[in-house]
Structure formats: C-alpha cells, structure tokens
mmCIF file of N, CA and C in Angstrom:
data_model
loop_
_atom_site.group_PDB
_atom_site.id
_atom_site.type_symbol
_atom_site.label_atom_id
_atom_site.label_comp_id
_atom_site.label_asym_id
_atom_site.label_seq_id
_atom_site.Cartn_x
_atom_site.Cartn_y
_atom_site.Cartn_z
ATOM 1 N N UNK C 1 -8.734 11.959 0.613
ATOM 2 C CA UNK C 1 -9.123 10.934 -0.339
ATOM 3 C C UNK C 1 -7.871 10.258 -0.878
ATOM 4 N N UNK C 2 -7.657 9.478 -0.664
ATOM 5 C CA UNK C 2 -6.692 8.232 -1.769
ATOM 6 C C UNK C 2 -6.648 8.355 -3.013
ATOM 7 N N UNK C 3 -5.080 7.710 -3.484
ATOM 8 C CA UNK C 3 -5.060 8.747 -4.587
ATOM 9 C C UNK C 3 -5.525 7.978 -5.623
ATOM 10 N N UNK C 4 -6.079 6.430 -5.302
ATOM 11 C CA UNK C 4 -6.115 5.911 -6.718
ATOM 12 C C UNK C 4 -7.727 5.396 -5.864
ATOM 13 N N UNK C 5 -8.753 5.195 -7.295
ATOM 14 C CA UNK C 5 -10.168 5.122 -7.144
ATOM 15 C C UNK C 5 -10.503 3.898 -8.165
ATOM 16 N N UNK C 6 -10.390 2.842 -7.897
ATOM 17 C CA UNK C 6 -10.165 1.603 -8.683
ATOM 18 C C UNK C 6 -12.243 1.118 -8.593
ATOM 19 N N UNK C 7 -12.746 0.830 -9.815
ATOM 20 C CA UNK C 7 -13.908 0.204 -9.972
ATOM 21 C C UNK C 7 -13.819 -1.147 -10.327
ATOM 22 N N UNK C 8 -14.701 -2.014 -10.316
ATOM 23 C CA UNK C 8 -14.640 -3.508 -10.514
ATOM 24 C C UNK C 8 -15.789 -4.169 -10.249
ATOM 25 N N UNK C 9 -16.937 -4.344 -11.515
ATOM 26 C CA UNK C 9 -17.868 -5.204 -10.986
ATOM 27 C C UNK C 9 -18.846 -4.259 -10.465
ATOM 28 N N UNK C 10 -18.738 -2.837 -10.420
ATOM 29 C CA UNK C 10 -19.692 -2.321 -9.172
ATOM 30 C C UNK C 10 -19.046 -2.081 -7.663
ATOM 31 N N UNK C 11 -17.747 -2.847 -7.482
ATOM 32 C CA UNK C 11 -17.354 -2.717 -6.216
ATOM 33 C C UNK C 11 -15.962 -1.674 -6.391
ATOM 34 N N UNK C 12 -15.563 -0.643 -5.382
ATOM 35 C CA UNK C 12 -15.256 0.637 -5.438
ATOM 36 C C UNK C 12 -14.337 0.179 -4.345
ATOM 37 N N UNK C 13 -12.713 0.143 -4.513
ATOM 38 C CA UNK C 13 -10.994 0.021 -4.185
ATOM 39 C C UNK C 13 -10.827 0.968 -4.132
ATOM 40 N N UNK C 14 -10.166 1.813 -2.310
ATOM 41 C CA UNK C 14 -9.509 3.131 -3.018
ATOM 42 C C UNK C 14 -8.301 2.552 -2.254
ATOM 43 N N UNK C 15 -6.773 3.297 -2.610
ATOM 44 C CA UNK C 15 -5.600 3.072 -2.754
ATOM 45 C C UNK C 15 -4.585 4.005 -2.326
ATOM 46 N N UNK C 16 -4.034 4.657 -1.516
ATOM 47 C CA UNK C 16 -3.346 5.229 -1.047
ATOM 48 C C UNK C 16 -1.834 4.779 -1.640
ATOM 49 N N UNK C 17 -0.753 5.700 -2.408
ATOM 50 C CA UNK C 17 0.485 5.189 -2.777
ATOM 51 C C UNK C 17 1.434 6.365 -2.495
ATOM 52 N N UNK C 18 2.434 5.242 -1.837
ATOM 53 C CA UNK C 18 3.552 6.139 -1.169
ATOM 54 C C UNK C 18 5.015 5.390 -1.617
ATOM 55 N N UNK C 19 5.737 6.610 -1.360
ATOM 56 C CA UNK C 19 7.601 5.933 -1.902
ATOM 57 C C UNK C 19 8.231 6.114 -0.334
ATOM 58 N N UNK C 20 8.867 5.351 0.417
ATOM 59 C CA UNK C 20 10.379 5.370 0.918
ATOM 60 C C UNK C 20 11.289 5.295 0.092
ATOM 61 N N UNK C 21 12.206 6.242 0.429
ATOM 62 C CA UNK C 21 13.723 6.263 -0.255
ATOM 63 C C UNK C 21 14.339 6.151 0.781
ATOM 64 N N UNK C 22 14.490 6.197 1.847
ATOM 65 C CA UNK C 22 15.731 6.086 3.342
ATOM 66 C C UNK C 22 14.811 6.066 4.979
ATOM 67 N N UNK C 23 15.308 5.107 5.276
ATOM 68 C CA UNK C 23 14.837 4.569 6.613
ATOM 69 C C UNK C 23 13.351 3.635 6.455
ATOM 70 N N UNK C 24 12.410 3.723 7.589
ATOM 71 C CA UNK C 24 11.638 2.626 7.131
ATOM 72 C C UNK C 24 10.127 3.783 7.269
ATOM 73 N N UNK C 25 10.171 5.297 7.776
ATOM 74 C CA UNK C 25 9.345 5.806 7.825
ATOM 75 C C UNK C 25 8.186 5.841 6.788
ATOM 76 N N UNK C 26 7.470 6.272 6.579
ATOM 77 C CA UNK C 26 5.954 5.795 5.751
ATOM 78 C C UNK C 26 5.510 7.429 6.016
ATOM 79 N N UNK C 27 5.533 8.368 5.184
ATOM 80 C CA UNK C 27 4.567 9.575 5.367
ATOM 81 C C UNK C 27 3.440 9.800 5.228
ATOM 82 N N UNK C 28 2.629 9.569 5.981
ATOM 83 C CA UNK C 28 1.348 9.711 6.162
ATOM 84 C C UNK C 28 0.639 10.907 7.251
ATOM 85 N N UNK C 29 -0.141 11.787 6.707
ATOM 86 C CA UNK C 29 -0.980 12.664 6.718
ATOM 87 C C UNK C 29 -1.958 11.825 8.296
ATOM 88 N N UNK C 30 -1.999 13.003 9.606
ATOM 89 C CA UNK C 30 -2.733 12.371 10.300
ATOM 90 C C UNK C 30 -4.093 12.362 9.810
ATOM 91 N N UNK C 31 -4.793 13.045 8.456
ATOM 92 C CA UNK C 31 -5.747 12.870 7.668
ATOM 93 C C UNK C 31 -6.042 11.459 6.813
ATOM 94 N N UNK C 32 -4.669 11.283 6.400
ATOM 95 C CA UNK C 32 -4.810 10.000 5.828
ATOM 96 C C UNK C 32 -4.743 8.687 6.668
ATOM 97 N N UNK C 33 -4.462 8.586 7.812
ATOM 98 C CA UNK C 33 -4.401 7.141 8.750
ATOM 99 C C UNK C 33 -5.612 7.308 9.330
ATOM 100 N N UNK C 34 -6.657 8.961 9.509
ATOM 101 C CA UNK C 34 -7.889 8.598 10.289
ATOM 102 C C UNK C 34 -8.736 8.249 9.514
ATOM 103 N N UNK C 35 -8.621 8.870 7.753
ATOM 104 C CA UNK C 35 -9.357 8.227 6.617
ATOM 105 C C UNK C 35 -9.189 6.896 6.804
ATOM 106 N N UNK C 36 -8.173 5.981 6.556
ATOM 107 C CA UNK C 36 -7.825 4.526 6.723
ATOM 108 C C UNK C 36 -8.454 4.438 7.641
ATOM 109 N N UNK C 37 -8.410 4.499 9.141
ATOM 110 C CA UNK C 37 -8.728 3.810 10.028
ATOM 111 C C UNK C 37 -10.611 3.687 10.055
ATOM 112 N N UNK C 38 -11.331 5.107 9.627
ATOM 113 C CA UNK C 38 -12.510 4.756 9.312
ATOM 114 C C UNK C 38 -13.218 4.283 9.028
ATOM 115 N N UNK C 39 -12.249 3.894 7.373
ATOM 116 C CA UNK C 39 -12.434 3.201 6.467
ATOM 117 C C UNK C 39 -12.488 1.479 6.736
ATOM 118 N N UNK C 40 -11.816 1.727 7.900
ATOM 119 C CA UNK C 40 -11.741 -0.194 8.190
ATOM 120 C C UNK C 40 -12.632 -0.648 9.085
ATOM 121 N N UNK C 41 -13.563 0.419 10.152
ATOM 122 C CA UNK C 41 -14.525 0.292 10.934
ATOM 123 C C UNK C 41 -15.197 0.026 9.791
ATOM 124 N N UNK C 42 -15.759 1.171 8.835
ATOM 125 C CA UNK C 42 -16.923 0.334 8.487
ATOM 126 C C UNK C 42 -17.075 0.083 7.158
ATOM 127 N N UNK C 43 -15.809 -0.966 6.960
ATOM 128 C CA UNK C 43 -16.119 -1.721 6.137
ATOM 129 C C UNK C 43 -15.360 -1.639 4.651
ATOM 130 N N UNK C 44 -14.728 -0.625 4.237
ATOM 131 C CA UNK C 44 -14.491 0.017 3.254
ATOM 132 C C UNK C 44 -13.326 -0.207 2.668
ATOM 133 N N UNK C 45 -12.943 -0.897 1.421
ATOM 134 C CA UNK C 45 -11.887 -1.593 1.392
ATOM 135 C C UNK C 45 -10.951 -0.389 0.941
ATOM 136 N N UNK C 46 -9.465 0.050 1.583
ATOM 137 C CA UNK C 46 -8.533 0.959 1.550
ATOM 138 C C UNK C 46 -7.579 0.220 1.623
ATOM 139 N N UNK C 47 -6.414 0.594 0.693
ATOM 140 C CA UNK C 47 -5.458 -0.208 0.926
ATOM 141 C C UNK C 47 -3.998 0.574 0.557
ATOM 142 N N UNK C 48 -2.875 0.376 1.407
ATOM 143 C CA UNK C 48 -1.978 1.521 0.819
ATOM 144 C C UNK C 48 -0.398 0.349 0.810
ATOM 145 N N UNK C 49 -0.546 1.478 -0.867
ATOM 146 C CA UNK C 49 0.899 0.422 -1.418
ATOM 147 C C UNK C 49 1.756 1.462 -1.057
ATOM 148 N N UNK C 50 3.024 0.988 -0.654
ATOM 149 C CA UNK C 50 4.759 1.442 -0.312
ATOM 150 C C UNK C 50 5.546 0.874 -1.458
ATOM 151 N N UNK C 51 6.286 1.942 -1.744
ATOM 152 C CA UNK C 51 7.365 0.991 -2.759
ATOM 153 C C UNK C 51 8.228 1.695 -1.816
ATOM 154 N N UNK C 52 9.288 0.483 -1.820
ATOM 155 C CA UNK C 52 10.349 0.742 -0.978
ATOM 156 C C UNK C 52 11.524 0.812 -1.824
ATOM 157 N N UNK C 53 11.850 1.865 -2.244
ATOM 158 C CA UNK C 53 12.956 2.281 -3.144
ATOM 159 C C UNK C 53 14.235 3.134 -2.507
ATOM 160 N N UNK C 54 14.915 2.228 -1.686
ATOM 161 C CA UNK C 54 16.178 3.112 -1.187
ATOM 162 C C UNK C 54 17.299 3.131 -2.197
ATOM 163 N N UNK C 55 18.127 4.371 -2.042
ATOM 164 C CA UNK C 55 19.246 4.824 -2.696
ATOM 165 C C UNK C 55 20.386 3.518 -3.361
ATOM 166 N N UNK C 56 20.123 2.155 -2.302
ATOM 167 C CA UNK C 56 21.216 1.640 -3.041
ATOM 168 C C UNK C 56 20.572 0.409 -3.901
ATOM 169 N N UNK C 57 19.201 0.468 -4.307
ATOM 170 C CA UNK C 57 18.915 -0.497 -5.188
ATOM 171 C C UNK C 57 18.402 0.681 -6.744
ATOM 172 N N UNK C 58 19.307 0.673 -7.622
ATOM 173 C CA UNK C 58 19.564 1.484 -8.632
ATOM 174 C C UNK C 58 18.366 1.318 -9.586
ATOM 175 N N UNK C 59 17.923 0.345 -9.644
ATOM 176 C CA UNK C 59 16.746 0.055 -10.789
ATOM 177 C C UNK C 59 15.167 0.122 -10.269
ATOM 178 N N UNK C 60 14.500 0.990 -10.477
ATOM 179 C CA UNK C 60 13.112 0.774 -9.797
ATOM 180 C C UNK C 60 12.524 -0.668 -9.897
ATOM 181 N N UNK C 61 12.380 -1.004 -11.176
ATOM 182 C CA UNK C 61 11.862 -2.791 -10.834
ATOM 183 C C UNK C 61 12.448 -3.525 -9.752
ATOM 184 N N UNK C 62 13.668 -3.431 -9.295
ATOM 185 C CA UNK C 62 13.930 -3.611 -8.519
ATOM 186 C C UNK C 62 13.863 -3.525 -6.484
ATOM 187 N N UNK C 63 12.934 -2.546 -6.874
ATOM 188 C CA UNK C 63 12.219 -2.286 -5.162
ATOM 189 C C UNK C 63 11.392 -2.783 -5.046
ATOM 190 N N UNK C 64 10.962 -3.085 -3.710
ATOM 191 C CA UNK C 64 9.604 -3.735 -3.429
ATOM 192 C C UNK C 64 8.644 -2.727 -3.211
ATOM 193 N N UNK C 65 7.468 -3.711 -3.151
ATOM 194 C CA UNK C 65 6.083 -2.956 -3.320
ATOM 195 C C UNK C 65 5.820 -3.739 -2.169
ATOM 196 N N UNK C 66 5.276 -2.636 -0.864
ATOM 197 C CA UNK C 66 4.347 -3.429 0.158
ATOM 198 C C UNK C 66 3.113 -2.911 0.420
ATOM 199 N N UNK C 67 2.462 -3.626 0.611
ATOM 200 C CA UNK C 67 0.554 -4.080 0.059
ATOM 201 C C UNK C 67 -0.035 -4.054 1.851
ATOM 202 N N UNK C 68 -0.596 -3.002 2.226
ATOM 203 C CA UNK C 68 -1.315 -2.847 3.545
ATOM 204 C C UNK C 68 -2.364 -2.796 3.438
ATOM 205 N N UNK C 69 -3.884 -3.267 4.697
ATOM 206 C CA UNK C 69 -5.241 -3.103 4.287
ATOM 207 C C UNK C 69 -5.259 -1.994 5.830
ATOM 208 N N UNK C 70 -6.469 -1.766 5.395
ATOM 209 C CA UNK C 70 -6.963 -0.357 5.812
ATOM 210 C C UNK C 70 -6.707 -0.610 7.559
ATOM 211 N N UNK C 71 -6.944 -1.596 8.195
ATOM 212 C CA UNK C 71 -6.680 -1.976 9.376
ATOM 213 C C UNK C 71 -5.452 -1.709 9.921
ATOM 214 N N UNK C 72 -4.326 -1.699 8.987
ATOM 215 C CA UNK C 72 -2.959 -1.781 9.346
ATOM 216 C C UNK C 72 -1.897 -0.163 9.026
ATOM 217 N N UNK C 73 -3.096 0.809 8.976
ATOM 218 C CA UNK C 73 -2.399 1.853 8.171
ATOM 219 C C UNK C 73 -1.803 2.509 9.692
ATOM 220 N N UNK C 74 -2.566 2.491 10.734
ATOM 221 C CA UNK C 74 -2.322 3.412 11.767
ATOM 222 C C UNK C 74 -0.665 2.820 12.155
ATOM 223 N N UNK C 75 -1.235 1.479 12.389
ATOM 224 C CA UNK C 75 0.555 0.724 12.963
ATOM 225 C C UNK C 75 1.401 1.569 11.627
ATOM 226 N N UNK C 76 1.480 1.135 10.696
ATOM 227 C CA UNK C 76 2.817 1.561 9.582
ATOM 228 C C UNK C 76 2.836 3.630 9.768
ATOM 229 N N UNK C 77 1.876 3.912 10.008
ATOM 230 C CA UNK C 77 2.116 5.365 10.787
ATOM 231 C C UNK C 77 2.926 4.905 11.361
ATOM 232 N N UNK C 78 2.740 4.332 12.679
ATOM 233 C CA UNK C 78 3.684 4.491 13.627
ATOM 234 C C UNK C 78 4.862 3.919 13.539
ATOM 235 N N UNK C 79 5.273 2.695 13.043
ATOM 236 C CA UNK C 79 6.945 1.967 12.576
ATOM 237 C C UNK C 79 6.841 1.883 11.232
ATOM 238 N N UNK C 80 6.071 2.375 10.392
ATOM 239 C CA UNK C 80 6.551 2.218 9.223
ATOM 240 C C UNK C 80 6.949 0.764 8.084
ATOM 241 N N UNK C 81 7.322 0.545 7.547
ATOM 242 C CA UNK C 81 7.533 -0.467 6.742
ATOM 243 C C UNK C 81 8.212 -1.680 7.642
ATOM 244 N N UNK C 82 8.203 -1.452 8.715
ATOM 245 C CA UNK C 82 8.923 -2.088 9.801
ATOM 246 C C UNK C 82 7.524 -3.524 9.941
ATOM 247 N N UNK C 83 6.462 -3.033 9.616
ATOM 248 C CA UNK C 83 5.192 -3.717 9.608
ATOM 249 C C UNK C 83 5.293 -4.815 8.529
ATOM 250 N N UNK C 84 4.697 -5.939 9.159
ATOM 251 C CA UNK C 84 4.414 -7.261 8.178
ATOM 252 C C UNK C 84 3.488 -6.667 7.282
ATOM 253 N N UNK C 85 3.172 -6.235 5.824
ATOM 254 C CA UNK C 85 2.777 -6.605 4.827
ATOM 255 C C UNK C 85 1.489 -7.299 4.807
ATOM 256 N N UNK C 86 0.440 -7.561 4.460
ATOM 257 C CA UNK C 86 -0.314 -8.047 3.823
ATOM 258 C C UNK C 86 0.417 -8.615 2.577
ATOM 259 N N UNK C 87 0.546 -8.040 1.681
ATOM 260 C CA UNK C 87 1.589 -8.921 0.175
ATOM 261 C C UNK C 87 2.505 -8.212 0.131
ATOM 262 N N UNK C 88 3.363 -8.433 -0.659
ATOM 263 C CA UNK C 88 4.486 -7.884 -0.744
ATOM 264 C C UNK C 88 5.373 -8.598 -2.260
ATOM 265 N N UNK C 89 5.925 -7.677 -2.707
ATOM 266 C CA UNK C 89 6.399 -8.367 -4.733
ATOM 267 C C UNK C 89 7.438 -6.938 -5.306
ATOM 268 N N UNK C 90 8.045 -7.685 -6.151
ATOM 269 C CA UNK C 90 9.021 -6.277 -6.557
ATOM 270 C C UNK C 90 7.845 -5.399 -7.765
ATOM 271 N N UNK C 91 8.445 -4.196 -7.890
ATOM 272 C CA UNK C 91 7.903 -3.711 -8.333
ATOM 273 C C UNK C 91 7.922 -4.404 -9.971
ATOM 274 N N UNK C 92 9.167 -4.865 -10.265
ATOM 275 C CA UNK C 92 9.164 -4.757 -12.032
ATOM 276 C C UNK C 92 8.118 -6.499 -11.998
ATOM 277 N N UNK C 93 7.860 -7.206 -10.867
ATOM 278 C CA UNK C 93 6.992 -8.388 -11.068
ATOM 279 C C UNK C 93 5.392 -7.922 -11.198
ATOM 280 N N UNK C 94 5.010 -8.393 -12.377
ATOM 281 C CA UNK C 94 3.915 -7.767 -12.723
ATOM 282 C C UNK C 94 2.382 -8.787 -12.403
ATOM 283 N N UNK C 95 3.275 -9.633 -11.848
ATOM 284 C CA UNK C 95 2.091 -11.251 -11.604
ATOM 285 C C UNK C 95 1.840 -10.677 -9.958
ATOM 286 N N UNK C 96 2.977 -9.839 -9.255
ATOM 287 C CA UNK C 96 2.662 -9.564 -8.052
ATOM 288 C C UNK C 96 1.159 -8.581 -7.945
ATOM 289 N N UNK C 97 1.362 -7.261 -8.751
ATOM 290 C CA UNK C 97 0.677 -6.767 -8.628
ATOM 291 C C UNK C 97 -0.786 -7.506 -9.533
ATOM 292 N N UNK C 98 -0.701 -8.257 -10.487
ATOM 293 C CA UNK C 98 -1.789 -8.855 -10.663
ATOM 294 C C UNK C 98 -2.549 -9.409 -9.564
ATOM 295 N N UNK C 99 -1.614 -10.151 -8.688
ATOM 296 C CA UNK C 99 -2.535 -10.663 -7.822
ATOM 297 C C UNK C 99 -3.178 -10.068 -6.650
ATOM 298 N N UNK C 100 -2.208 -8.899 -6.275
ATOM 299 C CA UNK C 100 -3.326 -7.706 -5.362
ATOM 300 C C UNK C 100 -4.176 -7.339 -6.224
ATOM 301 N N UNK C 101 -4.226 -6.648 -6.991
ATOM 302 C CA UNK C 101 -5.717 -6.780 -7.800
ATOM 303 C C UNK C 101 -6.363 -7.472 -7.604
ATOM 304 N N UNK C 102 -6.382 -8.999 -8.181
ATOM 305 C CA UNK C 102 -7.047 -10.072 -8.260
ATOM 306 C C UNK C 102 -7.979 -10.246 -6.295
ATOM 307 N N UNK C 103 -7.231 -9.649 -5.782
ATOM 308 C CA UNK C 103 -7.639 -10.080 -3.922
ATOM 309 C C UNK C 103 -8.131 -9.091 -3.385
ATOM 310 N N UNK C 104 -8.316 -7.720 -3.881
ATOM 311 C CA UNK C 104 -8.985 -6.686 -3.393
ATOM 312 C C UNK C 104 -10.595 -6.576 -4.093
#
C-alpha cells in the first residue's frame, strides 16, 4: 500500500514517496511497481513523488520533487529518475506541489 491515502470530493489518490540522495536509482519494492502497475490497468490513480536530494544541494527546498503516474512506475524501477517526469518543481515551491494536487 502507498504511503500517502489522499481523499477529495469522494475520489481516493494514493501516493507512493521516495528520497534519492546519490545516483539516479529509485528504490522500489518489486511489491510496489506490481501495486503501481495494477493500479494503472485498472484505472486507479497512483502516483509516486521522488525528491531528488543529492549530497551537494545543502538545503532541502532546494531539491526537486519528481511527480510519476502509475503507468510510469515500472520504467523509473528500471532507470530511475533518469525518466521524464510527469511534473516536476523544487521542493521549497509550494505552487508546484499545489498544482499536482490540483491535477490528480
């Protein structure tokens, strides 16, 4: 299960959240990419944020946040953050994450 369970309206967001600190790998559970991938057959909106926080950007607001839908979890298994994004915003921008909200 994903770790975040977002309600809205009646309609039910779940959220998978992960950190890189070095290289572009993405740790994911072969539990969690077959959850995702399920989840995108039928229908089920999953979506997993990355903050990409390596060693030489000192300030967390300062890392990015990348925004994947459930379709795209298996690829970032496999290359990792190396993957185009769905959205993408630093973490300390707070209009970024408003607007994934606003689109899920």
């Amino acid at each position: 299960m994903p770790d975040l369970l977002i309600m809205e309206r009646g309609k039910i967001v779940l959220v998978e959240l992960k950190v890189v600190r070095a290289g572009a790998k993405v740790a994911l559970s072969p539990h969690q990419v077959a959850f995702a991938d399920r989840a995108a057959r039928l229908g089920v909106p999953v979506y997993l944020l990355v903050q990409y926080w390596p060693k030489e950007v000192l300030r967390a607001g300062d890392s990015r946040v990348y925004a994947y839908r459930s379709e795209q979890v298996v690829e970032v298994a496999r290359q990792g953050i190396a993957v185009q994004a769905w959205m993408e915003w630093t973490l300390g921008d707070t209009e970024g994450l408003q607007r994934f909200l606003k689109s899920v």
